N, CA, C and O of each residue as an XYZ file, in Angstrom:
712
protein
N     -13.460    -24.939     38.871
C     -12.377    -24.315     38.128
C     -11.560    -23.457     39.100
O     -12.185    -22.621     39.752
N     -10.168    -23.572     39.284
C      -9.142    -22.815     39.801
C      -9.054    -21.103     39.494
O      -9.179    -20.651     38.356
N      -8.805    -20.204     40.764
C      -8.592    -18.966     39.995
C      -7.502    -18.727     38.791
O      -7.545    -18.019     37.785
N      -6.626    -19.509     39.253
C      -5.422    -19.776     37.703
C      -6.350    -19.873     36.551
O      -6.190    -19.180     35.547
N      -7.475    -20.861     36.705
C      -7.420    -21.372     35.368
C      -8.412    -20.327     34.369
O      -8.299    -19.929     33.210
N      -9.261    -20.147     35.277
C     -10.259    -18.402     35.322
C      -9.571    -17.499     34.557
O      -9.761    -16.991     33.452
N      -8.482    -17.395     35.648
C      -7.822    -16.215     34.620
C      -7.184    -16.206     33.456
O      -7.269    -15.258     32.676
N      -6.542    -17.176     33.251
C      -5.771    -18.284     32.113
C      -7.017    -17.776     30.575
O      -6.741    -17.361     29.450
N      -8.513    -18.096     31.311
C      -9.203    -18.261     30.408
C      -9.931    -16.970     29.833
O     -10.270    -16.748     28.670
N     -10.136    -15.872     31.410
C      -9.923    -14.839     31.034
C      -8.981    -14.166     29.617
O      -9.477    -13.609     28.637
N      -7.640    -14.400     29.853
C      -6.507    -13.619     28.961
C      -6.983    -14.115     27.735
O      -7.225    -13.430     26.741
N      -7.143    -15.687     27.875
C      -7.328    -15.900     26.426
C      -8.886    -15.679     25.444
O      -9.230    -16.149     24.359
N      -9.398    -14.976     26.173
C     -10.550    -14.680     26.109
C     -10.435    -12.864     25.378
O     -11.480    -12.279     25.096
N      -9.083    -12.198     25.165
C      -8.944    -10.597     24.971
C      -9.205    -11.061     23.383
O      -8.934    -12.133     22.841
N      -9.867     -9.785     22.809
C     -10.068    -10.360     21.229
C      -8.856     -8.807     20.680
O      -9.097     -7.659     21.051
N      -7.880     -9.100     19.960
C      -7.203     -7.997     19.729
C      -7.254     -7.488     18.200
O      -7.045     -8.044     17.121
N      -7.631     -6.165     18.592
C      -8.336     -5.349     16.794
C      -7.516     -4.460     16.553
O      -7.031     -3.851     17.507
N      -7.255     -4.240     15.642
C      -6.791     -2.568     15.107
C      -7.137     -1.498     16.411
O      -6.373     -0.907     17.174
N      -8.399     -1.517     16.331
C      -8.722     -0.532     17.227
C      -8.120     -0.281     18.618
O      -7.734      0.807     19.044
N      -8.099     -1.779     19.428
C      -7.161     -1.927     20.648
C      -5.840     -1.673     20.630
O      -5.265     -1.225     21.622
N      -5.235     -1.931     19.506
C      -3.893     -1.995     19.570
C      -2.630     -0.669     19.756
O      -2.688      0.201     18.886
N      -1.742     -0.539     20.629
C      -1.010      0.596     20.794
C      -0.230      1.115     19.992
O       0.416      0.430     19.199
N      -0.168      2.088     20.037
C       0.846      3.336     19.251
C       1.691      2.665     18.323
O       1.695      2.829     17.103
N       2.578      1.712     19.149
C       3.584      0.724     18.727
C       3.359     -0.045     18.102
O       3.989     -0.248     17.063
N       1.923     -1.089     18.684
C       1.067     -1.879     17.480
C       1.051     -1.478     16.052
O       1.608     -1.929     15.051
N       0.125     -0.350     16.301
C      -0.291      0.437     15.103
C       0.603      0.576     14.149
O       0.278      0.211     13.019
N       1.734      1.049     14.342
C       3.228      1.440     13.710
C       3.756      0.440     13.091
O       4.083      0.603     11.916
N       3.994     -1.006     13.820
C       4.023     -2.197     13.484
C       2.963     -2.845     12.325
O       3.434     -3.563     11.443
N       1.444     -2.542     12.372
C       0.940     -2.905     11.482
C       0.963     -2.360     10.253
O       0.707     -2.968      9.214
N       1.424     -0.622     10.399
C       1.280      0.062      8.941
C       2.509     -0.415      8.505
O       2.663     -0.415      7.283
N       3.437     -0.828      9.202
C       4.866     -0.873      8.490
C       5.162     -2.724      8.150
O       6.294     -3.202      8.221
N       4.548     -3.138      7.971
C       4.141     -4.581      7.620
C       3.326     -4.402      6.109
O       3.587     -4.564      4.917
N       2.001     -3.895      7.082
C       1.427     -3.020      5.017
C       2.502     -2.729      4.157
O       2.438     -3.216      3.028
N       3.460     -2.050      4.443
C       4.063     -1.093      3.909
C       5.672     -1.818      2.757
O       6.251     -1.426      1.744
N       5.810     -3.072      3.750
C       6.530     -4.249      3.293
C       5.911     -4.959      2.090
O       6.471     -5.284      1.043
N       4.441     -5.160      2.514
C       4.051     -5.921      1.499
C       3.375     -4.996      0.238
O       3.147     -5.534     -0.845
N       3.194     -4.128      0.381
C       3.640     -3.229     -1.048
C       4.552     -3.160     -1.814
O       4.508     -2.791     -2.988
N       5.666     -3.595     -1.060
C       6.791     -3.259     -1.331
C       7.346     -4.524     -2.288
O       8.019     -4.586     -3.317
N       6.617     -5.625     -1.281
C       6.401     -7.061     -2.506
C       5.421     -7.296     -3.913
O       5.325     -8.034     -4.894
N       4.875     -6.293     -3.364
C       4.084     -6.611     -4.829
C       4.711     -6.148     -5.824
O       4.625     -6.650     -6.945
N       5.665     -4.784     -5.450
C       6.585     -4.441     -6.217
C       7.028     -4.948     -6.762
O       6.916     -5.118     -7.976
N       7.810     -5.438     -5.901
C       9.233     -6.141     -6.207
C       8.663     -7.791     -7.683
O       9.215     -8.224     -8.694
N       7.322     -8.156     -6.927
C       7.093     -9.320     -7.949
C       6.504     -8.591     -8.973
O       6.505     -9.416     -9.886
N       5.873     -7.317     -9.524
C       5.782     -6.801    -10.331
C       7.031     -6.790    -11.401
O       6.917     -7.171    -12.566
N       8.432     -6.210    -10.719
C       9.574     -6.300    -11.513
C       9.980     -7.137    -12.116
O      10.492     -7.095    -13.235
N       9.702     -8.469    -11.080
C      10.579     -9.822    -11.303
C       9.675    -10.615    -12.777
O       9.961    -11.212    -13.814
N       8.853    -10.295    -12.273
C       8.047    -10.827    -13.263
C       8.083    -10.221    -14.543
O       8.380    -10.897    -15.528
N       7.778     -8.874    -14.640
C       7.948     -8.205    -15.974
C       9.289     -8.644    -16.472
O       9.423     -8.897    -17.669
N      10.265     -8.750    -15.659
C      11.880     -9.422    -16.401
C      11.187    -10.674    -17.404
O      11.597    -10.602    -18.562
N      10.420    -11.560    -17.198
C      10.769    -13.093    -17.354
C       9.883    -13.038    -19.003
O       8.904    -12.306    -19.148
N      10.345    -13.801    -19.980
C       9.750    -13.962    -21.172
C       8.047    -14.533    -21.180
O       8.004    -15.762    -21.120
N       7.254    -14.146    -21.216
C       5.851    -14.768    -22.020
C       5.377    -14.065    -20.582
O       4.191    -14.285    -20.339
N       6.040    -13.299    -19.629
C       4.779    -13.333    -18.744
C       3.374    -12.510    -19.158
O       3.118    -11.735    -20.080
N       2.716    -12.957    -18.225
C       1.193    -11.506    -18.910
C       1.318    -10.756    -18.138
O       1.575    -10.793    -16.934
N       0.987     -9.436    -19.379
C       1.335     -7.832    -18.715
C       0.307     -7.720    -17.888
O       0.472     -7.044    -16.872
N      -0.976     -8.354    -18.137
C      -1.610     -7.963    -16.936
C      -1.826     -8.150    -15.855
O      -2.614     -7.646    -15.054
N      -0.548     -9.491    -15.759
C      -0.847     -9.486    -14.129
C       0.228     -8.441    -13.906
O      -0.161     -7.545    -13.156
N       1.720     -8.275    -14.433
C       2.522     -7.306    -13.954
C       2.013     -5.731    -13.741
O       2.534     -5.005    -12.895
N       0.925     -5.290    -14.619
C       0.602     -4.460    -14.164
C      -0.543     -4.460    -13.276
O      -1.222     -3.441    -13.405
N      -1.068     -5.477    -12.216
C      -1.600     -5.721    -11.645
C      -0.992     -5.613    -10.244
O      -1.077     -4.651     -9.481
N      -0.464     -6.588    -10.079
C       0.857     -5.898     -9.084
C       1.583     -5.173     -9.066
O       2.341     -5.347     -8.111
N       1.855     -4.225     -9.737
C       1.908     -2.577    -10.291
C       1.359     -1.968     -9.201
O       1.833     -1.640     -8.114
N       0.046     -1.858     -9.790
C      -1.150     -1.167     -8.984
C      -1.334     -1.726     -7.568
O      -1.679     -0.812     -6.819
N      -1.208     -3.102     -6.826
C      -2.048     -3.578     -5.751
C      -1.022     -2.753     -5.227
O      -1.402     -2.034     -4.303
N       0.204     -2.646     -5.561
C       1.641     -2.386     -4.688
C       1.696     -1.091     -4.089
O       1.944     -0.820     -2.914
N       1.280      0.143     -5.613
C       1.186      1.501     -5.414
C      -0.124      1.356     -3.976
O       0.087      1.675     -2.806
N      -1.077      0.941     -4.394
C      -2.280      1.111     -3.858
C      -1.868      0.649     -2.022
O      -2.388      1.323     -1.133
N      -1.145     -0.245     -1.746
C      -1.003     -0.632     -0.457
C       0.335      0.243     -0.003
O       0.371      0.562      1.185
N       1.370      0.630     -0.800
C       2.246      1.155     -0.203
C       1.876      2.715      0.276
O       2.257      3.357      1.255
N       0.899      3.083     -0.912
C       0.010      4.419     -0.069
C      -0.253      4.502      0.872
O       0.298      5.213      1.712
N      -1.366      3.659      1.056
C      -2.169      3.386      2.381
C      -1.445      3.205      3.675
O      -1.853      3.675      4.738
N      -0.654      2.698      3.577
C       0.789      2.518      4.876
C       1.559      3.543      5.128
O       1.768      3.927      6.279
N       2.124      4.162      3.964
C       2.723      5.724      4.307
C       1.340      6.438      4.823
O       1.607      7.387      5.559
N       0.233      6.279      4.674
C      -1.293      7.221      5.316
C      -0.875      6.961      6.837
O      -0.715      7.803      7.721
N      -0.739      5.541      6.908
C      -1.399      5.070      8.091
C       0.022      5.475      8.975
O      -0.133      5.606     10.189
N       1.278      5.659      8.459
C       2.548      5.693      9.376
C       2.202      6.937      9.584
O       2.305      7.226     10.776
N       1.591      8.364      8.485
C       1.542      9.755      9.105
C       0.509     10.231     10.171
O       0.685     11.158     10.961
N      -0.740      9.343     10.050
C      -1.440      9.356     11.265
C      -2.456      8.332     11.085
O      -3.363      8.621     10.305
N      -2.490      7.113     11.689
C      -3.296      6.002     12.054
C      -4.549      6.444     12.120
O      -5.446      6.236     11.302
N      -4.596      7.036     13.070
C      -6.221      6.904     13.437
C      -6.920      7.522     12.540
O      -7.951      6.915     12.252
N      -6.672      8.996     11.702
C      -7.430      9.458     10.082
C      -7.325      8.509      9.616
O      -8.332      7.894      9.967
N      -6.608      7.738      8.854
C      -6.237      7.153      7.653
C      -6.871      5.966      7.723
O      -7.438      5.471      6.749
N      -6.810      5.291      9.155
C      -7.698      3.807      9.305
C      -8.939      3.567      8.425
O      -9.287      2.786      7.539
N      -9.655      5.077      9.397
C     -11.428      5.268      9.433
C     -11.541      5.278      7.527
O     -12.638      5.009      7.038
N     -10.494      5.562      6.701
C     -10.832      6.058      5.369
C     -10.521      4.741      4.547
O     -11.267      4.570      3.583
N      -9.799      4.030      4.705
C      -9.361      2.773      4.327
C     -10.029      1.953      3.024
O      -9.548      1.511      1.980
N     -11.787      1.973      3.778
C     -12.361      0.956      3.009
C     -13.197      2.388      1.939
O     -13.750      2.137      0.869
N     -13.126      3.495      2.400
C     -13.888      4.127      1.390
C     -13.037      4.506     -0.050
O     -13.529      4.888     -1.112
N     -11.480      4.254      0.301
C     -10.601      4.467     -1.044
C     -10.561      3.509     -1.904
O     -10.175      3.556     -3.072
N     -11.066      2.421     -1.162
C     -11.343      0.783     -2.128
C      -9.838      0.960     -2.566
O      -8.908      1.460     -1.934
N      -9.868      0.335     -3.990
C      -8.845      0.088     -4.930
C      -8.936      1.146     -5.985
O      -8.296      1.034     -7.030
N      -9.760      2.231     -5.727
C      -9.555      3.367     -6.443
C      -8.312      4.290     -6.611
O      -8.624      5.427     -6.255
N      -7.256      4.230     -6.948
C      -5.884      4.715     -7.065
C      -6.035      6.382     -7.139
O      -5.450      7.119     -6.345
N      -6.932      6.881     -8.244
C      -6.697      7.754     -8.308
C      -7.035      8.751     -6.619
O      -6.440      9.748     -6.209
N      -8.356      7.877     -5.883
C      -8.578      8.504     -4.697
C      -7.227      8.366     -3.855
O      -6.783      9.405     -3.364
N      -6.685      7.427     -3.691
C      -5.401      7.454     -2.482
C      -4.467      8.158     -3.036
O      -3.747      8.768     -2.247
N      -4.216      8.285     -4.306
C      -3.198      9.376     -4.745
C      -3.433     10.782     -4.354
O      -2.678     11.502     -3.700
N      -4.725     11.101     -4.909
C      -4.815     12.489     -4.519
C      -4.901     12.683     -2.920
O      -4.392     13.642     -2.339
N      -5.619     11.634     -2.280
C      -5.106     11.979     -0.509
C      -3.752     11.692     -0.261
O      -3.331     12.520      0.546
N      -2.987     10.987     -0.553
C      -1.275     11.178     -0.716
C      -0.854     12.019     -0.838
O      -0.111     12.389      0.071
N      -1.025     12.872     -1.992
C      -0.804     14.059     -2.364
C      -1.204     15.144     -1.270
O      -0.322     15.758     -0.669
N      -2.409     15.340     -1.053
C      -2.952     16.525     -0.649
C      -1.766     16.200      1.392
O      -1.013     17.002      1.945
N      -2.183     14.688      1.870
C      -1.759     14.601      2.733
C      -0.001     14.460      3.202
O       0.468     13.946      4.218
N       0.690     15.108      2.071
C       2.113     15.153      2.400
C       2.425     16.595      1.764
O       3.541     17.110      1.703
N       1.376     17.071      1.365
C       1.703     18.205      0.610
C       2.986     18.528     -0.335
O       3.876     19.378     -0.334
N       2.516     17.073     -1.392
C       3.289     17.422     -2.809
C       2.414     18.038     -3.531
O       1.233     18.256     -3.258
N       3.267     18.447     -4.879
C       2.757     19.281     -5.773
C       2.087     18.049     -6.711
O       2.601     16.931     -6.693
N       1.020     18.316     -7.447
C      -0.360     17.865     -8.432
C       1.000     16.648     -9.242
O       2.214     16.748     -9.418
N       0.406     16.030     -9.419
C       1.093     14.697    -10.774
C       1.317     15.332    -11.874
O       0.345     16.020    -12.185
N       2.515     15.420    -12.878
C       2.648     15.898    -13.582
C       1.623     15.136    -14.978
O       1.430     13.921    -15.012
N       1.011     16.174    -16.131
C      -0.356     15.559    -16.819
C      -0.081     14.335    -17.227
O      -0.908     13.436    -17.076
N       1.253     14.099    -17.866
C       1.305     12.500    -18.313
C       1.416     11.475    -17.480
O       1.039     10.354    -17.822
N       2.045     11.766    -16.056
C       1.858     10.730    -14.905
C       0.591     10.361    -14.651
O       0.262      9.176    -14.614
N      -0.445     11.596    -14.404
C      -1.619     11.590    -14.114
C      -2.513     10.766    -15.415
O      -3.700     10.480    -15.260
N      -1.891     10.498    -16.469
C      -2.940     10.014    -17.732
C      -2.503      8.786    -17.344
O      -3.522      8.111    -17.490
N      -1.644      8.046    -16.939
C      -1.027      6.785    -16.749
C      -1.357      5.860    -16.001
O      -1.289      4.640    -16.154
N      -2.084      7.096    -14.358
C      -2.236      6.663    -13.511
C      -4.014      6.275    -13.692
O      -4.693      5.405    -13.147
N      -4.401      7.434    -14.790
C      -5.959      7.724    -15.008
C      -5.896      6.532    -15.825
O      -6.929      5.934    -15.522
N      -5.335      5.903    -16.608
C      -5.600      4.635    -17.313
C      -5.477      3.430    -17.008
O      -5.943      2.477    -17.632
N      -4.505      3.388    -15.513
C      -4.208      1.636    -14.976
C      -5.578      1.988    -14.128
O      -6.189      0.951    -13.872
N      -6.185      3.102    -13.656
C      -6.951      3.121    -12.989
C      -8.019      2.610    -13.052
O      -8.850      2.168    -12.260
N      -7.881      2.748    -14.360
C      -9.427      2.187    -15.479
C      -9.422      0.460    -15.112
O     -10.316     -0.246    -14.644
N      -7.830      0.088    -15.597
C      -8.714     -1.331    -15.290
C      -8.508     -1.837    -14.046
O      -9.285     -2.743    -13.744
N      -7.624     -1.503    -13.156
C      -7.081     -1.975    -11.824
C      -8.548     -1.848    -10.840
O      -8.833     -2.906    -10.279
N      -9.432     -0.760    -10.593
C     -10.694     -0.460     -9.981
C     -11.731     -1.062    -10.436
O     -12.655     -1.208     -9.636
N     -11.886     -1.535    -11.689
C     -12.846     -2.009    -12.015
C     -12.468     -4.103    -12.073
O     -13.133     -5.062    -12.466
N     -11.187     -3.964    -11.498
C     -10.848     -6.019    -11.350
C     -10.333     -6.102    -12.859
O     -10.061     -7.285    -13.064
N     -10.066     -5.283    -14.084
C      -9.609     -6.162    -15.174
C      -8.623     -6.598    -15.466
O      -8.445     -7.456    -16.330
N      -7.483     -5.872    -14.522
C      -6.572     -6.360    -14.492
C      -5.916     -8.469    -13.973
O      -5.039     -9.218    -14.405
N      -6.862     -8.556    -13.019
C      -6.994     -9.994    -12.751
C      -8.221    -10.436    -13.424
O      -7.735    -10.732    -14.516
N      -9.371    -10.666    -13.522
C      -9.984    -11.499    -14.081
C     -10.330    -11.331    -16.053
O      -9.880    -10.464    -16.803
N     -11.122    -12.327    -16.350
C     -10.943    -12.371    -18.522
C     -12.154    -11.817    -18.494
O     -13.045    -11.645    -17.662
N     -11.850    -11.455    -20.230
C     -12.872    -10.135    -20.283
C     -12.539     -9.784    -21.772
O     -11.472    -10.096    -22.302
N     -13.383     -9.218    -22.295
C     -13.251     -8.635    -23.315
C     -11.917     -7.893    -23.911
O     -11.504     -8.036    -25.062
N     -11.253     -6.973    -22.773
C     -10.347     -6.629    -23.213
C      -9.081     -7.226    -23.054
O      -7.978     -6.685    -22.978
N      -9.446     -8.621    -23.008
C      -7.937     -9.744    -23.003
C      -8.114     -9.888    -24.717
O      -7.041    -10.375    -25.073
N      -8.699     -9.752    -25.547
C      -8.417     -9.974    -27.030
C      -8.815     -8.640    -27.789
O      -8.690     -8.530    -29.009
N      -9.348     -7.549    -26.897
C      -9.129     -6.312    -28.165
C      -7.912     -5.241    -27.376
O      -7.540     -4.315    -28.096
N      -7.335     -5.307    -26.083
C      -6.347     -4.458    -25.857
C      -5.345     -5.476    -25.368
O      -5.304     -6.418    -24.577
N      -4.264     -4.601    -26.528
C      -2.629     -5.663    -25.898
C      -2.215     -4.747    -24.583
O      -2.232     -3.523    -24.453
N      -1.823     -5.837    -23.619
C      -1.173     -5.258    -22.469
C      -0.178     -4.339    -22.520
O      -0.100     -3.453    -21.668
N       0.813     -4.470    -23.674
C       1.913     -3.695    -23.750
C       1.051     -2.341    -24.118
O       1.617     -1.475    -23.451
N      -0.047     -1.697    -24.850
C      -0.236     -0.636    -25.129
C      -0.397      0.298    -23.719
O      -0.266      1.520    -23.637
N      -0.710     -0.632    -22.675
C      -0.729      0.265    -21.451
C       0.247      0.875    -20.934
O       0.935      0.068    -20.308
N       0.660      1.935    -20.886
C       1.748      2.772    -20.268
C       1.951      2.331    -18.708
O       1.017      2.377    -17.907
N       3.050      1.971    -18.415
C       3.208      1.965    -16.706
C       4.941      2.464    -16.497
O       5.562      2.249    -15.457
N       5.346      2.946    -17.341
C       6.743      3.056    -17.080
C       6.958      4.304    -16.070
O       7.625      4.121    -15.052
N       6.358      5.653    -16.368
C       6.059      6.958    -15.166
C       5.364      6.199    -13.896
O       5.566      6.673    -12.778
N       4.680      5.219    -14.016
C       4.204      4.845    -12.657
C       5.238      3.816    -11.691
O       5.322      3.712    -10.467
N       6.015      3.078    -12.867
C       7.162      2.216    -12.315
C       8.232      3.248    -11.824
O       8.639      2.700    -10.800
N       8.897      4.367    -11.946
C       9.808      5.315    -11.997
C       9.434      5.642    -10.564
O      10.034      5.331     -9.536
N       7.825      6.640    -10.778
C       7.577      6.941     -9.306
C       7.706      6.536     -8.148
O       8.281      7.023     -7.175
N       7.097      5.543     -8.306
C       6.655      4.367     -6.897
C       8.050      3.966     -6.579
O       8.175      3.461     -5.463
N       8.929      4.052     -7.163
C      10.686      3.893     -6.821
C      11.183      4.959     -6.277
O      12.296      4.826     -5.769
N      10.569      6.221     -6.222
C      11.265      7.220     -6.190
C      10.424      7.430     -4.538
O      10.911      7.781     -3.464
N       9.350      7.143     -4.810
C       9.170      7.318     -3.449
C       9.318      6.190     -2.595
O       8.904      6.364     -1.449
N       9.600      5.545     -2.751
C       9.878      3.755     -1.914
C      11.517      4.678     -1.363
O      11.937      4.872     -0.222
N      12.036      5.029     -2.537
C      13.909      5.439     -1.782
C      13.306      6.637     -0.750
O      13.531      6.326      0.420
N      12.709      7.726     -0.865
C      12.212      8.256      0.391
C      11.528      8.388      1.387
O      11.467      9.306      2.205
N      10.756      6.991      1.271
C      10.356      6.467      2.352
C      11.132      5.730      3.092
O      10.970      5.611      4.306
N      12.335      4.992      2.224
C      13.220      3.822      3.278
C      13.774      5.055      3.960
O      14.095      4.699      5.094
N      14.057      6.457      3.777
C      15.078      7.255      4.504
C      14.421      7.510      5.461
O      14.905      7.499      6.593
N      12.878      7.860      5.152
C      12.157      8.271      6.156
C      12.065      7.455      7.227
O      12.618      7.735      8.291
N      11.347      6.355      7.042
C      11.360      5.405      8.213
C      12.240      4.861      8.976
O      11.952      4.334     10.051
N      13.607      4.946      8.417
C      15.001      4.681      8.972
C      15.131      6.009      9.872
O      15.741      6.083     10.939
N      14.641      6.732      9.418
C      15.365      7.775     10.601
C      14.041      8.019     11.410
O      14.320      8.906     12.216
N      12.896      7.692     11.551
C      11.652      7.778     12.232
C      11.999      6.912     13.425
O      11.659      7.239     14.562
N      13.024      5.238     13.027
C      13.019      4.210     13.458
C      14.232      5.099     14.288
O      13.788      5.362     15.405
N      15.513      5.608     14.123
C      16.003      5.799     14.814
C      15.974      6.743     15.974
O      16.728      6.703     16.946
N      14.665      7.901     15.672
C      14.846      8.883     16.693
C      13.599      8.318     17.831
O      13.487      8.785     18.965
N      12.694      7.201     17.251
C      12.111      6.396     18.520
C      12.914      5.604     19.425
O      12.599      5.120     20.512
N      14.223      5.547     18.662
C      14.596      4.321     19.576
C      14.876      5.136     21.413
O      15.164      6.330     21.498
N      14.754      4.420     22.434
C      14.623      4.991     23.769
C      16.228      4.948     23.936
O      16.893      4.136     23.294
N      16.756      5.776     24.746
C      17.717      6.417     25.002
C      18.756      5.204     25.416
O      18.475      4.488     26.377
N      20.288      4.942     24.459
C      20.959      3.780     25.372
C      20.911      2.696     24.927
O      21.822      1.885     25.097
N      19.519      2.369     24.060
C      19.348      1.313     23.325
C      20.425      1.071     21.726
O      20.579      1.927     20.855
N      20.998     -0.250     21.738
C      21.191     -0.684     20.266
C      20.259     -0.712     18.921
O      19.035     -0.829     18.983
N      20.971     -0.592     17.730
C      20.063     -0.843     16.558
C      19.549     -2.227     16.513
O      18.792     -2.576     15.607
């Protein structure tokens, strides 16, 4: 074997993790998360528009959306905390909210947001929202409240696009185009 080919086999031999990856990486991966929250959104909406859909998947992607677009605003304010905590917030909403909260230092959910959030929580953490179950024939989807949680997650999606737009612009290196 050639030293070319050694080394060739070397490079392709680097295994690349979260963990390896640079500043820039990192930034790149939370802000990819942070997109696809942003889709679950968005097919949350599209979908709730359309006649016969089921509420529970819309409020399913409701929740995956809140739940990942959190985790990405965590991971854009500091990567390396937010990584290590990742798998211990599961799909528990109410846990990434309150570290959202505590970690941007907003003020507490107002009580009816918080009952809204305490009730998709119920079935989104426990999977009922995607798989059948008992409460596909004794609770109608529409009785579930998600309209304070649809409002929010908009309200902070518009101050996050400001945020990251101007995060994006004061990295850019000196001289450079948008």
């Amino acid at each position: 074997m050639t030293r070319q080919a050694r080394e060739l086999e070397m490079k392709a031999s680097v295994t690349f993790t979260k963990q390896n990856a640079t500043e820039h990486g990192k930034r790149l991966m939370a802000l990819a998360l942070y997109r696809r929250g942003k889709s679950f959104i968005g097919a949350a909406v599209l979908l709730g528009q359309q006649p016969g859909a089921d509420r529970y998947v819309v409020l399913h992607l409701l929740c995956q959306g809140v739940e990942i677009i959190l985790k990405a605003l965590l991971l854009l304010l500091n990567y390396e905390k937010y990584i290590k905590q990742q798998r211990r917030h599961g799909h528990d909403l109410n846990r990434v909210v309150a570290v959202a909260i505590e970690a941007f230092g907003l003020h507490p959910m107002r009580p009816k947001l918080a009952q809204e959030v305490q009730a998709l929580n119920s079935f989104y953490s426990q999977h009922l929202l995607r798989y059948d179950g008992l409460h596909d024939i004794l609770i109608d989807p529409a009785s579930i409240e998600s309209n304070r949680m649809f409002r929010r997650i908009a309200a902070v999606l518009r101050v996050s696009e400001r945020e990251i737009a101007k995060s994006a612009r004061s990295s850019r290196p000196e001289g450079s185009q948008p």
